[in-house]
Amino acid sequence: MTEVSMTVNGKAVKADVPDNTLLVQYIREHLRLTGTHVGCDTSQCGACVVHVDGKAMKSCTMLAAAADGADVTTIEGIADNDLHPMQTAFKENHGLQCGFCTPGMIMTATDMVKRYQADGRELTEDAIRHELEGNICRCTGYHNIVKAIADGASKMTSA
Ligand code: FES
Ligand code: FES
C-alpha cells in the first residue's frame, strides 16, 4: 500500500491505496468522481483526461502514487457556479452525441486553449484537429467538436 495525498478540485484528499492503483481508479473508485471516464485503458481514447498541475494527462497512464502532492482537476472541478465557457460551447455547438468522450474532450480542449493563448499562437481548425489526435469519439461527432472548441476558445478569451 502507498499513502497518496493530493489536491483534487481544490480539496485536499489522502488515502492508502494499493501500489498499482491508477490515477483514474483513484479518482473514480476512491473519490467517486465518475465524470472522468475509462474508454480503453490502453492510453488511446482520451476519455480519462484530467489536469495534473495544470496540464492535460491521460489518468489511465499514471499511477495515483505518481500524482502524490499534485494539484488535480477533473471535469467536476472546472466550472464555478455556472458552466465553464468550454462546456457552454459544447452545448451550443452540439459538440456531443452520447457524451461518453465529452469530459476528456473538454479537459483536452481547455488545456489546448490555455497553451495556445500562453504562446500567442492562433488555434486554427487544423491545429484543433491535430491536437485532438489523442481523443476518440465513438459517435464520430468530430466536426461539431472542432467547432465547439473554436467557439470555446473565443468564449474563454472573452470570459
Ligand atoms: S481510458 Fe485513458 S486513454 Fe482511454
Ligand atoms: S459523443 Fe459519443 S463518444 Fe463522443
PDB file of C-alpha atoms and ligand atoms in Angstrom:
ATOM      1  CA  MET A   1       0.000   0.000   0.000  1.00  0.00           C
ATOM      2  CA  THR A   2       1.062   3.564  -0.623  1.00  0.00           C
ATOM      3  CA  GLU A   3      -0.219   6.696   1.044  1.00  0.00           C
ATOM      4  CA  VAL A   4      -1.103   9.334  -1.513  1.00  0.00           C
ATOM      5  CA  SER A   5      -2.168  12.865  -0.840  1.00  0.00           C
ATOM      6  CA  MET A   6      -3.101  15.425  -3.433  1.00  0.00           C
ATOM      7  CA  THR A   7      -5.470  18.276  -4.084  1.00  0.00           C
ATOM      8  CA  VAL A   8      -8.443  17.362  -6.265  1.00  0.00           C
ATOM      9  CA  ASN A   9     -10.751  20.137  -7.431  1.00  0.00           C
ATOM     10  CA  GLY A  10      -9.376  22.389  -4.710  1.00  0.00           C
ATOM     11  CA  LYS A  11      -9.895  19.884  -1.889  1.00  0.00           C
ATOM     12  CA  ALA A  12      -7.065  18.096  -0.052  1.00  0.00           C
ATOM     13  CA  VAL A  13      -7.507  14.304  -0.191  1.00  0.00           C
ATOM     14  CA  LYS A  14      -5.444  11.482   1.272  1.00  0.00           C
ATOM     15  CA  ALA A  15      -5.738   7.681   1.131  1.00  0.00           C
ATOM     16  CA  ASP A  16      -3.837   4.422   1.395  1.00  0.00           C
ATOM     17  CA  VAL A  17      -4.101   2.669  -1.964  1.00  0.00           C
ATOM     18  CA  PRO A  18      -2.562  -0.476  -3.486  1.00  0.00           C
ATOM     19  CA  ASP A  19       0.727   0.413  -5.185  1.00  0.00           C
ATOM     20  CA  ASN A  20      -0.645  -0.361  -8.648  1.00  0.00           C
ATOM     21  CA  THR A  21      -3.689   1.944  -8.368  1.00  0.00           C
ATOM     22  CA  LEU A  22      -4.031   4.088 -11.456  1.00  0.00           C
ATOM     23  CA  LEU A  23      -4.881   7.743 -11.047  1.00  0.00           C
ATOM     24  CA  VAL A  24      -8.161   7.165 -12.907  1.00  0.00           C
ATOM     25  CA  GLN A  25      -9.105   4.367 -10.482  1.00  0.00           C
ATOM     26  CA  TYR A  26      -8.310   6.608  -7.545  1.00  0.00           C
ATOM     27  CA  ILE A  27     -10.444   9.405  -8.982  1.00  0.00           C
ATOM     28  CA  ARG A  28     -13.414   7.192  -9.896  1.00  0.00           C
ATOM     29  CA  GLU A  29     -13.387   4.468  -7.263  1.00  0.00           C
ATOM     30  CA  HIS A  30     -11.970   6.194  -4.193  1.00  0.00           C
ATOM     31  CA  LEU A  31     -13.169   9.752  -4.723  1.00  0.00           C
ATOM     32  CA  ARG A  32     -16.343   8.728  -6.626  1.00  0.00           C
ATOM     33  CA  LEU A  33     -15.743  11.419  -9.242  1.00  0.00           C
ATOM     34  CA  THR A  34     -17.172   9.422 -12.106  1.00  0.00           C
ATOM     35  CA  GLY A  35     -17.205  12.190 -14.705  1.00  0.00           C
ATOM     36  CA  THR A  36     -13.721  11.017 -15.695  1.00  0.00           C
ATOM     37  CA  HIS A  37     -14.373   8.043 -17.961  1.00  0.00           C
ATOM     38  CA  VAL A  38     -12.449   4.908 -18.934  1.00  0.00           C
ATOM     39  CA  GLY A  39     -12.851   4.068 -22.595  1.00  0.00           C
ATOM     40  CA  CYS A  40      -9.871   1.887 -23.362  1.00  0.00           C
ATOM     41  CA  ASP A  41      -7.330   1.554 -20.530  1.00  0.00           C
ATOM     42  CA  THR A  42      -4.605   1.448 -23.181  1.00  0.00           C
ATOM     43  CA  SER A  43      -3.894   5.158 -23.456  1.00  0.00           C
ATOM     44  CA  GLN A  44      -5.669   5.692 -26.749  1.00  0.00           C
ATOM     45  CA  CYS A  45      -9.135   7.198 -26.288  1.00  0.00           C
ATOM     46  CA  GLY A  46      -8.625  10.228 -24.056  1.00  0.00           C
ATOM     47  CA  ALA A  47     -11.879   9.720 -22.125  1.00  0.00           C
ATOM     48  CA  CYS A  48      -9.845   9.785 -18.907  1.00  0.00           C
ATOM     49  CA  VAL A  49      -8.083  13.141 -19.408  1.00  0.00           C
ATOM     50  CA  VAL A  50      -7.733  15.285 -16.285  1.00  0.00           C
ATOM     51  CA  HIS A  51      -5.392  18.152 -15.490  1.00  0.00           C
ATOM     52  CA  VAL A  52      -2.373  17.373 -13.319  1.00  0.00           C
ATOM     53  CA  ASP A  53      -0.574  20.522 -12.182  1.00  0.00           C
ATOM     54  CA  GLY A  54      -2.385  22.385 -14.947  1.00  0.00           C
ATOM     55  CA  LYS A  55      -1.517  20.010 -17.792  1.00  0.00           C
ATOM     56  CA  ALA A  56      -3.814  17.570 -19.597  1.00  0.00           C
ATOM     57  CA  MET A  57      -2.928  13.996 -18.685  1.00  0.00           C
ATOM     58  CA  LYS A  58      -4.472  10.633 -19.506  1.00  0.00           C
ATOM     59  CA  SER A  59      -5.197   9.451 -15.984  1.00  0.00           C
ATOM     60  CA  CYS A  60      -5.145   5.787 -17.070  1.00  0.00           C
ATOM     61  CA  THR A  61      -1.458   6.156 -17.897  1.00  0.00           C
ATOM     62  CA  MET A  62      -0.393   7.383 -14.474  1.00  0.00           C
ATOM     63  CA  LEU A  63      -0.227   5.760 -11.062  1.00  0.00           C
ATOM     64  CA  ALA A  64      -2.029   7.532  -8.253  1.00  0.00           C
ATOM     65  CA  ALA A  65       1.277   7.467  -6.378  1.00  0.00           C
ATOM     66  CA  ALA A  66       2.884   9.445  -9.212  1.00  0.00           C
ATOM     67  CA  ALA A  67       0.350  12.216  -8.580  1.00  0.00           C
ATOM     68  CA  ASP A  68       1.291  12.426  -4.890  1.00  0.00           C
ATOM     69  CA  GLY A  69       1.453  16.105  -3.978  1.00  0.00           C
ATOM     70  CA  ALA A  70      -0.104  17.204  -7.274  1.00  0.00           C
ATOM     71  CA  ASP A  71      -2.941  19.588  -7.969  1.00  0.00           C
ATOM     72  CA  VAL A  72      -5.528  17.616  -9.955  1.00  0.00           C
ATOM     73  CA  THR A  73      -8.609  18.993 -11.701  1.00  0.00           C
ATOM     74  CA  THR A  74     -11.342  16.761 -13.085  1.00  0.00           C
ATOM     75  CA  ILE A  75     -14.356  17.650 -15.211  1.00  0.00           C
ATOM     76  CA  GLU A  76     -16.323  18.157 -11.978  1.00  0.00           C
ATOM     77  CA  GLY A  77     -13.916  20.913 -10.941  1.00  0.00           C
ATOM     78  CA  ILE A  78     -13.700  23.177 -13.968  1.00  0.00           C
ATOM     79  CA  ALA A  79     -16.941  25.101 -13.536  1.00  0.00           C
ATOM     80  CA  ASP A  80     -17.750  27.567 -10.779  1.00  0.00           C
ATOM     81  CA  ASN A  81     -21.481  28.012 -10.269  1.00  0.00           C
ATOM     82  CA  ASP A  82     -22.209  28.166 -13.974  1.00  0.00           C
ATOM     83  CA  LEU A  83     -20.847  26.037 -16.808  1.00  0.00           C
ATOM     84  CA  HIS A  84     -17.246  26.596 -17.906  1.00  0.00           C
ATOM     85  CA  PRO A  85     -17.174  28.549 -21.211  1.00  0.00           C
ATOM     86  CA  MET A  86     -15.919  25.408 -22.992  1.00  0.00           C
ATOM     87  CA  GLN A  87     -18.866  23.398 -21.627  1.00  0.00           C
ATOM     88  CA  THR A  88     -21.237  26.113 -22.858  1.00  0.00           C
ATOM     89  CA  ALA A  89     -19.585  25.972 -26.288  1.00  0.00           C
ATOM     90  CA  PHE A  90     -20.032  22.173 -26.492  1.00  0.00           C
ATOM     91  CA  LYS A  91     -23.691  22.597 -25.538  1.00  0.00           C
ATOM     92  CA  GLU A  92     -24.352  25.387 -28.018  1.00  0.00           C
ATOM     93  CA  ASN A  93     -22.494  23.737 -30.921  1.00  0.00           C
ATOM     94  CA  HIS A  94     -23.899  20.239 -30.389  1.00  0.00           C
ATOM     95  CA  GLY A  95     -20.363  19.015 -29.699  1.00  0.00           C
ATOM     96  CA  LEU A  96     -21.591  15.757 -28.230  1.00  0.00           C
ATOM     97  CA  GLN A  97     -23.877  12.879 -29.020  1.00  0.00           C
ATOM     98  CA  CYS A  98     -23.779  10.140 -26.350  1.00  0.00           C
ATOM     99  CA  GLY A  99     -21.430  12.278 -24.220  1.00  0.00           C
ATOM    100  CA  PHE A 100     -19.028   9.488 -23.242  1.00  0.00           C
ATOM    101  CA  CYS A 101     -15.962  11.174 -24.721  1.00  0.00           C
ATOM    102  CA  THR A 102     -17.061  14.682 -23.702  1.00  0.00           C
ATOM    103  CA  PRO A 103     -15.333  15.067 -20.312  1.00  0.00           C
ATOM    104  CA  GLY A 104     -11.993  14.087 -21.858  1.00  0.00           C
ATOM    105  CA  MET A 105     -12.633  16.285 -24.890  1.00  0.00           C
ATOM    106  CA  ILE A 106     -13.360  19.285 -22.668  1.00  0.00           C
ATOM    107  CA  MET A 107     -10.321  18.726 -20.434  1.00  0.00           C
ATOM    108  CA  THR A 108      -8.134  18.358 -23.539  1.00  0.00           C
ATOM    109  CA  ALA A 109      -9.730  21.435 -25.113  1.00  0.00           C
ATOM    110  CA  THR A 110      -9.258  23.736 -22.134  1.00  0.00           C
ATOM    111  CA  ASP A 111      -5.596  22.708 -21.840  1.00  0.00           C
ATOM    112  CA  MET A 112      -5.152  23.251 -25.595  1.00  0.00           C
ATOM    113  CA  VAL A 113      -6.657  26.744 -25.492  1.00  0.00           C
ATOM    114  CA  LYS A 114      -4.547  27.757 -22.495  1.00  0.00           C
ATOM    115  CA  ARG A 115      -1.322  26.530 -24.149  1.00  0.00           C
ATOM    116  CA  TYR A 116      -2.022  28.336 -27.410  1.00  0.00           C
ATOM    117  CA  GLN A 117      -3.035  31.515 -25.597  1.00  0.00           C
ATOM    118  CA  ALA A 118       0.106  31.403 -23.421  1.00  0.00           C
ATOM    119  CA  ASP A 119       2.304  31.032 -26.511  1.00  0.00           C
ATOM    120  CA  GLY A 120       0.374  33.654 -28.501  1.00  0.00           C
ATOM    121  CA  ARG A 121      -0.344  31.077 -31.225  1.00  0.00           C
ATOM    122  CA  GLU A 122      -3.502  31.041 -33.265  1.00  0.00           C
ATOM    123  CA  LEU A 123      -5.679  27.998 -32.584  1.00  0.00           C
ATOM    124  CA  THR A 124      -6.698  27.202 -36.155  1.00  0.00           C
ATOM    125  CA  GLU A 125      -9.116  24.458 -37.190  1.00  0.00           C
ATOM    126  CA  ASP A 126      -6.137  22.401 -38.401  1.00  0.00           C
ATOM    127  CA  ALA A 127      -4.410  22.869 -35.051  1.00  0.00           C
ATOM    128  CA  ILE A 128      -7.537  21.766 -33.156  1.00  0.00           C
ATOM    129  CA  ARG A 129      -7.832  18.641 -35.319  1.00  0.00           C
ATOM    130  CA  HIS A 130      -4.138  17.851 -34.792  1.00  0.00           C
ATOM    131  CA  GLU A 131      -4.394  18.416 -31.021  1.00  0.00           C
ATOM    132  CA  LEU A 132      -7.359  16.030 -30.813  1.00  0.00           C
ATOM    133  CA  GLU A 133      -5.362  13.070 -32.109  1.00  0.00           C
ATOM    134  CA  GLY A 134      -5.370  11.510 -28.615  1.00  0.00           C
ATOM    135  CA  ASN A 135      -9.134  11.770 -28.145  1.00  0.00           C
ATOM    136  CA  ILE A 136     -11.533   9.345 -29.778  1.00  0.00           C
ATOM    137  CA  CYS A 137     -15.252   9.988 -30.244  1.00  0.00           C
ATOM    138  CA  ARG A 138     -17.114   6.777 -30.992  1.00  0.00           C
ATOM    139  CA  CYS A 139     -20.103   8.732 -32.246  1.00  0.00           C
ATOM    140  CA  THR A 140     -17.756  10.351 -34.805  1.00  0.00           C
ATOM    141  CA  GLY A 141     -19.002  13.802 -33.967  1.00  0.00           C
ATOM    142  CA  TYR A 142     -15.671  15.422 -34.694  1.00  0.00           C
ATOM    143  CA  HIS A 143     -16.931  18.236 -36.908  1.00  0.00           C
ATOM    144  CA  ASN A 144     -19.078  19.778 -34.190  1.00  0.00           C
ATOM    145  CA  ILE A 145     -16.444  19.056 -31.552  1.00  0.00           C
ATOM    146  CA  VAL A 146     -13.929  21.109 -33.556  1.00  0.00           C
ATOM    147  CA  LYS A 147     -16.498  23.902 -33.972  1.00  0.00           C
ATOM    148  CA  ALA A 148     -17.232  23.780 -30.229  1.00  0.00           C
ATOM    149  CA  ILE A 149     -13.560  24.054 -29.302  1.00  0.00           C
ATOM    150  CA  ALA A 150     -13.056  27.036 -31.627  1.00  0.00           C
ATOM    151  CA  ASP A 151     -16.100  28.710 -30.063  1.00  0.00           C
ATOM    152  CA  GLY A 152     -14.954  27.734 -26.559  1.00  0.00           C
ATOM    153  CA  ALA A 153     -11.563  29.284 -27.257  1.00  0.00           C
ATOM    154  CA  SER A 154     -13.153  32.624 -28.065  1.00  0.00           C
ATOM    155  CA  LYS A 155     -15.502  32.358 -25.096  1.00  0.00           C
ATOM    156  CA  MET A 156     -12.515  31.628 -22.804  1.00  0.00           C
ATOM    157  CA  THR A 157     -10.676  34.650 -24.218  1.00  0.00           C
ATOM    158  CA  SER A 158     -13.591  36.978 -23.558  1.00  0.00           C
ATOM    159  CA  ALA A 159     -14.545  35.433 -20.178  1.00  0.00           C
TER     160      ALA A 159
HETATM  161  S1  FES B   1      -9.125   5.309 -20.754  1.00  0.00           S
HETATM  162 FE1  FES B   1      -7.337   6.512 -20.724  1.00  0.00          FE
HETATM  163  S2  FES B   1      -6.873   6.863 -22.803  1.00  0.00           S
HETATM  164 FE2  FES B   1      -8.646   5.580 -22.869  1.00  0.00          FE
HETATM  165  S1  FES B   2     -20.218  11.800 -28.156  1.00  0.00           S
HETATM  166 FE1  FES B   2     -20.360   9.628 -28.039  1.00  0.00          FE
HETATM  167  S2  FES B   2     -18.277   9.014 -27.902  1.00  0.00           S
HETATM  168 FE2  FES B   2     -18.166  11.096 -28.400  1.00  0.00          FE
END
